[in-house]
Each structure stands twice: as structure tokens, then as C-alpha cells.
Amino acid sequence: MISKEILAAVTQYTTSLTKDVKLIVQAGNHSKRQELMAFLSQFVSASEKLSVEERDIPSVLRSPISFQLEVDGEFTGIIFTGIPSGHEFNSFVLAVLQAGGTPFKLDESVKTIIRAVTESLHFEVFVSLSCHNCPDVVQLLNQFALLNGNISTEMIDGGLFPQLIADRDIQGVPSVYLNGELFANGKVDAPLLLEKLLQRSPELAKGNQGIKLPLQDVTVIGGGPSGVAAAIYAARKGLAVTLIADRIGGQVKDTVGIENLISVPKTTGTELTSALISHINDYAITLKEHVSVTEVMDDNAIKSIKLSSGELIESKTLIVATGARWRELGVPGEKENIGSGVAYCPHCDGPFFKGKDVAVIGGGNSGVEAALDLAGIVRSVKLFEFLPALKADKVLVDKAKARSNIEIFTHALTTKVEAESGKVSALHWQDRQSGEFHREALDGIFVQIGLVPNSQFIGNLVDKTPQGEIVINEKCQTSVQGIFACGDVTTVPYKQIVIAMGEGSKAALSAFEYLLTR
């Protein structure tokens, strides 16, 4: 089950273990039990510090395919239910390494918040092994459990528990429950989890109040290709640089295949993100990850940035590289049903609609690619495009037209998402040519209508277009001296990885030039 190459890599990683880690598997029978035991037995063969044991503790472990991590006989708070393969294999490996004594990088302000938790918190994270976003959530909550004995967390492979998925009306991943109640679902990330924890218990951030970082030359907000490029270019100039990011990689991390990054014929979002992180680590860049910016203030020579963690950063210059997020339809029923049939990531949530009828809204490359991906899983796909023709590349359109279970509608205006008993049941749309209204009975709706810039946090401090893009000139300068912007959050045309990297580099050089004149 684990290839020789991967097992060799695990063997090398586990040389850093300083503690014994035991995998305790719940006793009992399950159709996947033998496969799980073979997987774990192969994994623990990588190190003498690893072992696996069967034990009957149903009060903690829900199933014979559940196992928990123990270190020196103590429960770490980490549970996996299912076989952590696919994208969750990294979550499993990291949990073992970190439980076994390997240090993990988590911002000190985040650690302060988590260590302040005094009540018992048990998280359940329902995942799909094909979900690219799920490991971020699983790995973060695993770290929370290792930091604080009051916290425990369980990764649950939703594909193995259809009745549980049905009972909880889960139609999207990751879906996070806290102490048995829905905590967050749909597009979940680290800042959102922290924000919800702080909304629940504001006193957790008291330990960070009043903390001010040393004055920075350049502060970059955003960890995608443009933000990373800006931070690296600024650091290469010998400047004091801080990079604030909810996660490194940004949208890139959710991209399956990348074939247009010049000089790199083919890569994936995961691989490119790893390369970005490696490159950041080559420089003296202060990284504030898993936090978000709540306010930006300009006092001419100094820019002040407030963080969700309660900290304050003062900087001589600011580079905004916050990218963009999926654009929403803005119709009744959409927001109310995110995670309950309305989704934005076909790779993450597609498996939950196996054998069902779904719609894809959007006829560009993303929309047609989504329809093609889903066509191999679901019973039928109805593809809706507002314009008279699909905007996607001809090769993709031809493939879609060749699929018997993809039906294409153009001139289609989506008007409403209908739901029954907490689940999407239909899509309402109008034919823009005839004016007729239609209702399509559906189980899920995947929205792929482009992106909207992540500029809301900066308010009206800088000039923006009606669409929210930050207005910049050829040097990435905004309407405010000392504030620069780059990448998909700006008015620069053509939102591409290679362009974002160039714009980020340009913004850093412009900031350096600006500092020389002060």
C-alpha cells in the first residue's frame, strides 16, 4: 500500500523522532480493517520508535478503523478514522513526527491563543481524501491538540461513513464539528477557525494584546505567488521583511495541474507551494501565518497593520498581495446553502455527489473543466453559461460536448437556489433569449464564475475599481505613498501565476526604490 520510495522517505523523516509513538487501533471488525492494519504495520516498520497496538476503547474511538496517537503512554488528542491516504497521508506523517518531538512551525501568537484554552474542545473534521484544502485544517487542529491537552481532534474519512454523512447533512468538505455541533464548513481555512474560536471566547487573545513587532521596512500581506515573490525580492535587498499569510500558496494550493509556468513544463499546486515555502526559508523573512489582517492605518511615514491575533505591525512600506477568491452568484439561497449543496471546489466536494445530478455555473475554462471532472463521478451535469457561447478553450468545449452526461445551456441567468430540509434541491434560471423561467431539480451546484479580489480588509484607504480591484500604476504604486499592490488583487490584466510573480517582484523593487528616497 505504501510504495518503497515513500516508505524510504518516511524512514528518513522518522530519524528525527525523540519519543516513542504508538498507534492504538480500536478492536473490532470492519470491511476496511485488514487494509488499515496492513497500512499501519507497513508504516511503523519505518522506525523502531513506532509501533501499532489493538485496544478496546470505544468511549474514544468510534470504529474498528479508528486509531489514536499515544506518546510515552499518553494520549496526544489526535485520532484518525479511516485510512489516511491520498492528501491526508501528509497529515498522518506530520502528526506522527510532531507528536514524536519534531518541532512544528506555528506562529507564537497563535500558540498563545491555543494555550489559553481551558475548556474541553473536541473537533471532528470530515474530509474527502481527494480534497486539497482538508489537510490544512486537519494539520492545524492536530497541532492545536499537541499544544493543549484540553483539545482533541479526529479526522474522519466521510466516504467510509455514508450514514453519518447523511445524518449530519454533510455535502461539502472540510466540515468541522466542535463538541458535536457544526463549527465551520465549506471553504474552511486557518484564519476562519481562529476567528470562530475568538468569537466564541474573545479572552483567548488577551495574551497578544499590545504586542508590537519591531519596525519593518516592508510588510507583505498575502502568501500566493505575488506575495512570496515580493517578500523574497525585498529580503534580497537586505530589508526587514514580514510576510502575513493565511496560508502559503493561496489559490495555487487548490490548483491540480499547472502547465503554463514557463520553464516548468508540468507541476501541481501542492508541489509549487512546497517550492515557495522552501524559497521563503532561504531568507530572513518573518512569517506570520494562519492570521489575517483586520485593519490597515496610514500615518504617512508609518503603516500600521492590526492582526486577528491581537498583534500590531508597524512598517515603512506595505505591499498588498492578497489575490482573489471564488466569485459568488449573489442569488437567493446561495450563501445559505454553502456546504449543503452549493460548492466552489469540484475536486474537494465532487465525491459527495456520486450518482447524483449537479449543475456547474460558468462556461469558462474552470467551469468546463469542473463539468468534465464531475461527469466521471455524478449521474449528470448541467453546465450553465450566461453568454451566448462557452468561453472555454475549444479543446475543452469539444470534450464537454462529447460527454453523454453533460448538457450545456447558454444564455442562462441563474436566479435562485432552492433547498429542502437543509439540502439543495433545485436551480432556478431564466433563458435570456426567450425570457422563459425554468426549474432544474438538482442535488448540487458548483459555482465557477471567476474571481473577486480580496481587498475588503483595506477599506477605502486606497483607490479601488467598482469591482474591488486595487488601482495601481506600472510600478505597482497605489493612490497612497508607501503602499504598493500586486497580483490578482489589482487592476493588472491577465490573472496568471507567472504574471503574479513578476508583479510581486516589481512591487518589491518599487518599495525599495521608495525607501531609498526617504
XYZ file of N, CA, C and O in Angstrom, residues 47-152:
424
model
N 10.484 2.758 11.579
C 11.294 3.196 12.723
C 11.029 2.326 13.948
O 9.890 1.898 14.184
N 12.070 2.114 14.734
C 11.916 1.376 15.986
C 11.128 2.162 17.012
O 10.663 1.608 18.013
N 10.988 3.441 16.803
C 10.235 4.270 17.733
C 8.734 4.260 17.435
O 7.958 4.924 18.130
N 8.326 3.538 16.406
C 6.918 3.436 16.042
C 6.411 2.034 16.309
O 7.122 1.046 16.092
N 5.149 1.940 16.771
C 4.530 0.631 16.977
C 3.022 0.770 16.822
O 2.471 1.879 16.870
N 2.368 -0.360 16.632
C 0.911 -0.369 16.500
C 0.353 -1.404 17.454
O 0.953 -2.466 17.655
N -0.772 -1.093 18.073
C -1.370 -1.975 19.077
C -2.882 -1.917 18.969
O -3.454 -0.860 18.685
N -3.541 -3.045 19.194
C -5.002 -3.103 19.180
C -5.512 -3.003 20.609
O -4.978 -3.641 21.521
N -6.553 -2.171 20.810
C -7.096 -1.979 22.160
C -8.571 -1.624 22.043
O -8.980 -0.976 21.076
N -9.358 -2.023 23.030
C -10.790 -1.751 23.001
C -11.081 -0.515 23.847
O -11.159 -0.582 25.067
N -11.238 0.643 23.195
C -11.571 1.895 23.895
C -12.669 2.629 23.124
O -12.460 3.712 22.585
N -13.852 2.007 23.027
C -14.942 2.595 22.230
C -15.417 3.949 22.745
O -16.083 4.686 22.025
N -15.098 4.301 23.992
C -15.503 5.606 24.509
C -14.767 6.745 23.810
O -15.207 7.892 23.824
N -13.625 6.409 23.174
C -12.825 7.413 22.480
C -12.840 7.193 20.969
O -12.996 8.130 20.192
N -12.680 5.929 20.555
C -12.563 5.599 19.139
C -13.894 5.068 18.630
O -14.436 4.101 19.162
N -14.392 5.673 17.568
C -15.749 5.388 17.115
C -15.874 4.102 16.325
O -16.973 3.586 16.150
N -14.782 3.566 15.772
C -14.906 2.491 14.794
C -13.655 1.609 14.790
O -12.571 2.054 15.194
N -13.783 0.360 14.325
C -12.598 -0.505 14.172
C -11.608 -0.007 13.126
O -10.564 -0.623 12.930
N -11.929 1.095 12.462
C -10.935 1.711 11.576
C -10.542 3.085 12.117
O -10.127 3.971 11.380
N -10.680 3.232 13.451
C -10.201 4.432 14.140
C -8.928 4.088 14.897
O -8.793 2.996 15.449
N -7.997 5.025 14.913
C -6.805 4.844 15.747
C -6.339 6.183 16.290
O -6.568 7.232 15.683
N -5.724 6.131 17.448
C -5.233 7.340 18.092
C -3.720 7.264 18.264
O -3.134 6.183 18.223
N -3.115 8.430 18.432
C -1.672 8.501 18.638
C -1.381 8.654 20.123
O -1.971 9.529 20.794
N -0.501 7.785 20.646
C -0.037 7.881 22.015
C 1.471 8.104 22.018
O 2.190 7.523 21.196
N 1.927 8.930 22.934
C 3.361 9.172 23.098
C 3.731 8.863 24.533
O 3.155 9.450 25.467
N 4.650 7.936 24.703
C 5.076 7.513 26.042
C 3.874 7.167 26.914
O 3.800 7.507 28.099
N 2.897 6.492 26.292
C 1.720 6.024 27.020
C 0.635 7.057 27.240
O -0.402 6.748 27.830
N 0.813 8.281 26.745
C -0.173 9.342 26.926
C -0.871 9.660 25.611
O -0.234 9.784 24.567
N -2.196 9.832 25.673
C -2.998 10.187 24.502
C -2.637 11.598 24.060
O -2.622 12.532 24.855
N -2.347 11.767 22.770
C -1.956 13.080 22.239
C -3.145 13.969 21.902
O -2.981 15.166 21.650
N -4.338 13.367 21.838
C -5.515 14.125 21.409
C -5.787 13.996 19.925
O -6.738 14.569 19.413
N -4.956 13.218 19.205
C -5.090 13.080 17.754
C -5.665 11.716 17.399
O -5.136 10.677 17.821
N -6.734 11.725 16.601
C -7.404 10.497 16.161
C -7.582 10.554 14.647
O -7.923 11.597 14.089
N -7.380 9.419 14.006
C -7.706 9.269 12.589
C -8.746 8.160 12.464
O -8.555 7.062 12.992
N -9.836 8.438 11.772
C -10.849 7.428 11.497
C -10.894 7.218 9.991
O -11.350 8.081 9.246
N -10.373 6.084 9.574
C -10.190 5.796 8.159
C -8.718 5.585 7.874
O -7.868 5.672 8.775
N -8.399 5.308 6.644
C -7.013 5.109 6.234
C -6.504 6.443 5.684
O -6.948 6.896 4.634
N -5.577 7.090 6.385
C -5.125 8.422 5.956
C -4.185 8.363 4.758
O -2.981 8.586 4.863
N -4.776 8.069 3.622
C -4.003 8.020 2.381
C -4.351 9.256 1.564
O -4.915 10.215 2.085
N -4.033 9.255 0.287
C -4.331 10.413 -0.540
C -3.694 11.666 0.034
O -2.563 11.643 0.516
N -4.448 12.758 0.028
C -3.912 14.025 0.530
C -3.719 14.012 2.038
O -2.981 14.857 2.581
N -4.371 13.078 2.741
C -4.243 13.043 4.194
C -3.033 12.241 4.674
O -2.767 12.193 5.871
N -2.292 11.631 3.746
C -1.093 10.902 4.169
C -0.094 11.866 4.813
O 0.528 11.548 5.835
N 0.050 13.048 4.226
C 0.955 14.043 4.809
C 0.498 14.463 6.198
O 1.321 14.693 7.088
N -0.824 14.566 6.390
C -1.349 14.920 7.712
C -0.953 13.865 8.738
O -0.575 14.189 9.872
N -1.043 12.603 8.346
C -0.696 11.494 9.229
C 0.795 11.511 9.566
O 1.189 11.423 10.732
N 1.620 11.654 8.542
C 3.069 11.669 8.760
C 3.470 12.823 9.668
O 4.242 12.654 10.629
N 2.934 14.014 9.395
C 3.262 15.175 10.212
C 2.800 14.995 11.655
O 3.500 15.386 12.596
N 1.615 14.406 11.845
C 1.108 14.177 13.203
C 2.050 13.268 13.986
O 2.355 13.520 15.153
N 2.524 12.210 13.327
C 3.451 11.281 13.984
C 4.765 11.978 14.315
O 5.293 11.859 15.437
N 5.315 12.702 13.361
C 6.593 13.383 13.578
C 6.472 14.440 14.682
O 7.334 14.526 15.572
N 5.414 15.230 14.644
C 5.263 16.304 15.625
C 4.946 15.756 17.004
O 5.446 16.264 18.015
N 4.148 14.694 17.069
C 3.875 14.059 18.359
C 5.147 13.443 18.931
O 5.342 13.410 20.149
N 6.026 12.972 18.026
C 7.254 12.321 18.444
C 8.400 13.257 18.740
O 9.535 12.808 18.938
N 8.130 14.569 18.780
C 9.157 15.502 19.214
C 9.723 16.412 18.159
O 10.538 17.285 18.466
N 9.315 16.238 16.886
C 9.813 17.135 15.846
C 9.126 18.491 15.981
O 7.894 18.557 15.991
N 9.876 19.578 16.095
C 9.250 20.896 16.260
C 8.378 21.246 15.055
O 8.679 20.865 13.929
N 7.285 21.945 15.308
C 6.448 22.411 14.191
C 6.361 23.923 14.230
O 6.420 24.548 15.294
N 6.278 24.495 13.024
C 6.245 25.944 12.898
C 4.806 26.436 12.996
O 4.004 26.213 12.101
N 4.515 27.094 14.074
C 3.215 27.718 14.266
C 3.481 29.059 14.925
O 4.252 29.146 15.887
N 2.886 30.098 14.398
C 3.160 31.435 14.890
C 2.939 31.508 16.404
O 1.991 30.931 16.949
N 3.833 32.224 17.086
C 3.770 32.308 18.544
C 2.465 32.929 19.011
O 1.945 32.580 20.072
N 1.924 33.869 18.241
C 0.655 34.486 18.634
C -0.484 33.468 18.590
O -1.387 33.500 19.433
N -0.438 32.559 17.614
C -1.446 31.501 17.530
C -1.275 30.537 18.701
O -2.251 30.099 19.328
N -0.025 30.193 19.014
C 0.235 29.311 20.154
C -0.308 29.914 21.447
O -0.880 29.212 22.288
N -0.139 31.221 21.600
C -0.642 31.895 22.800
C -2.148 31.745 22.925
O -2.682 31.471 24.010
N -2.848 31.908 21.811
C -4.310 31.762 21.807
C -4.711 30.338 22.180
O -5.595 30.127 23.027
N -4.073 29.359 21.582
C -4.458 27.960 21.806
C -4.104 27.505 23.212
O -4.875 26.773 23.854
N -2.980 27.923 23.725
C -2.592 27.529 25.080
C -3.512 28.111 26.142
O -3.567 27.632 27.270
N -4.239 29.168 25.781
C -5.145 29.802 26.731
C -6.476 29.064 26.871
O -7.277 29.394 27.754
N -6.723 28.071 26.045
C -7.987 27.322 26.098
C -8.041 26.494 27.386
O -7.115 25.724 27.681
N -9.107 26.656 28.144
C -9.255 25.915 29.404
C -10.405 24.910 29.382
O -10.453 24.012 30.220
N -11.338 25.060 28.440
C -12.450 24.101 28.362
C -12.088 22.949 27.446
O -11.147 23.029 26.647
N -12.828 21.853 27.547
C -12.589 20.696 26.690
C -13.191 20.943 25.313
O -14.395 21.207 25.193
N -12.348 20.867 24.287
C -12.787 21.058 22.910
C -12.471 19.804 22.116
O -11.309 19.403 22.022
N -13.490 19.183 21.548
C -13.268 18.018 20.682
C -13.736 18.359 19.276
O -14.918 18.622 19.044
N -12.803 18.375 18.338
C -13.103 18.665 16.945
C -13.257 17.373 16.151
O -12.502 16.413 16.353
N -14.219 17.366 15.241
C -14.347 16.311 14.247
C -14.214 16.971 12.877
O -14.933 17.924 12.587
N -13.303 16.459 12.044
C -13.087 17.034 10.716
C -13.449 15.981 9.676
O -12.726 14.997 9.496
N -14.567 16.172 9.010
C -14.976 15.267 7.943
C -14.252 15.687 6.664
O -14.318 16.847 6.261
N -13.572 14.728 6.037
C -12.756 15.031 4.869
C -13.084 14.085 3.728
O -13.698 13.039 3.906
N -12.637 14.487 2.558
C -12.555 13.610 1.400
C -11.078 13.465 1.091
O -10.331 14.442 1.153
N -10.636 12.264 0.781
C -9.210 12.044 0.531
C -8.742 12.723 -0.749
O -7.538 12.808 -0.995
N -9.673 13.227 -1.554
C -9.308 13.957 -2.769
C -9.325 15.467 -2.553
O -9.031 16.225 -3.473
N -9.657 15.898 -1.340
C -9.765 17.329 -1.028
C -8.384 17.931 -0.795
O -7.614 17.438 0.032
N -8.086 19.034 -1.508
C -6.787 19.691 -1.356
C -6.747 20.609 -0.146
O -5.674 20.884 0.396
N -7.884 21.102 0.266
C -7.951 22.052 1.375
C -8.017 21.356 2.733
O -7.567 21.904 3.743
N -8.560 20.139 2.754
C -8.783 19.429 4.021
C -7.514 19.235 4.854
O -7.545 19.420 6.076
N -6.379 18.842 4.243
C -5.179 18.619 5.068
C -4.750 19.837 5.864
O -4.243 19.705 6.982
N -4.938 21.047 5.324
C -4.576 22.258 6.064
C -5.322 22.314 7.397
O -4.752 22.651 8.439
N -6.619 21.998 7.356
C -7.448 22.051 8.554
C -7.067 20.927 9.514
O -6.910 21.143 10.721
N -6.913 19.716 8.984
C -6.542 18.568 9.818
C -5.203 18.821 10.509
O -5.055 18.610 11.720
N -4.230 19.294 9.758
C -2.893 19.507 10.316
C -2.883 20.607 11.364
O -2.199 20.495 12.390
N -3.639 21.667 11.141
C -3.693 22.750 12.118
C -4.321 22.272 13.425
O -3.786 22.529 14.517
N -5.436 21.558 13.330
C -6.111 21.088 14.543
C -5.276 20.031 15.266
O -5.309 19.952 16.503
N -4.508 19.238 14.521
C -3.581 18.299 15.166
C -2.559 19.055 16.013
O -2.227 18.648 17.131
N -2.070 20.162 15.494
C -1.107 20.972 16.237
C -1.758 21.580 17.474
O -1.137 21.663 18.534
N -3.016 22.005 17.333
C -3.746 22.531 18.484
C -3.803 21.475 19.599
O -3.609 21.791 20.777
N -4.099 20.230 19.213
C -4.195 19.154 20.203
C -2.859 18.903 20.896
O -2.814 18.645 22.108
N -1.773 18.976 20.144
C -0.447 18.761 20.732
C -0.049 19.902 21.661
O 0.723 19.693 22.604
N -0.579 21.095 21.403
C -0.256 22.254 22.236
C -1.037 22.282 23.539
O -0.560 22.828 24.540
N -2.236 21.722 23.537
C -3.120 21.876 24.687
C -3.880 20.575 24.940
O -4.638 20.113 24.073
N -3.686 19.993 26.115
C -4.335 18.735 26.459
C -5.840 18.831 26.579
O -6.522 17.792 26.647
N -6.390 20.047 26.576
C -7.849 20.202 26.613
C -8.482 20.042 25.234
O -9.702 20.046 25.116
N -7.637 19.926 24.206
C -8.132 19.861 22.828
C -7.855 18.483 22.243
O -6.750 17.936 22.376
N -8.847 17.910 21.591
C -8.662 16.676 20.827
C -9.304 16.859 19.465
O -10.187 17.704 19.285
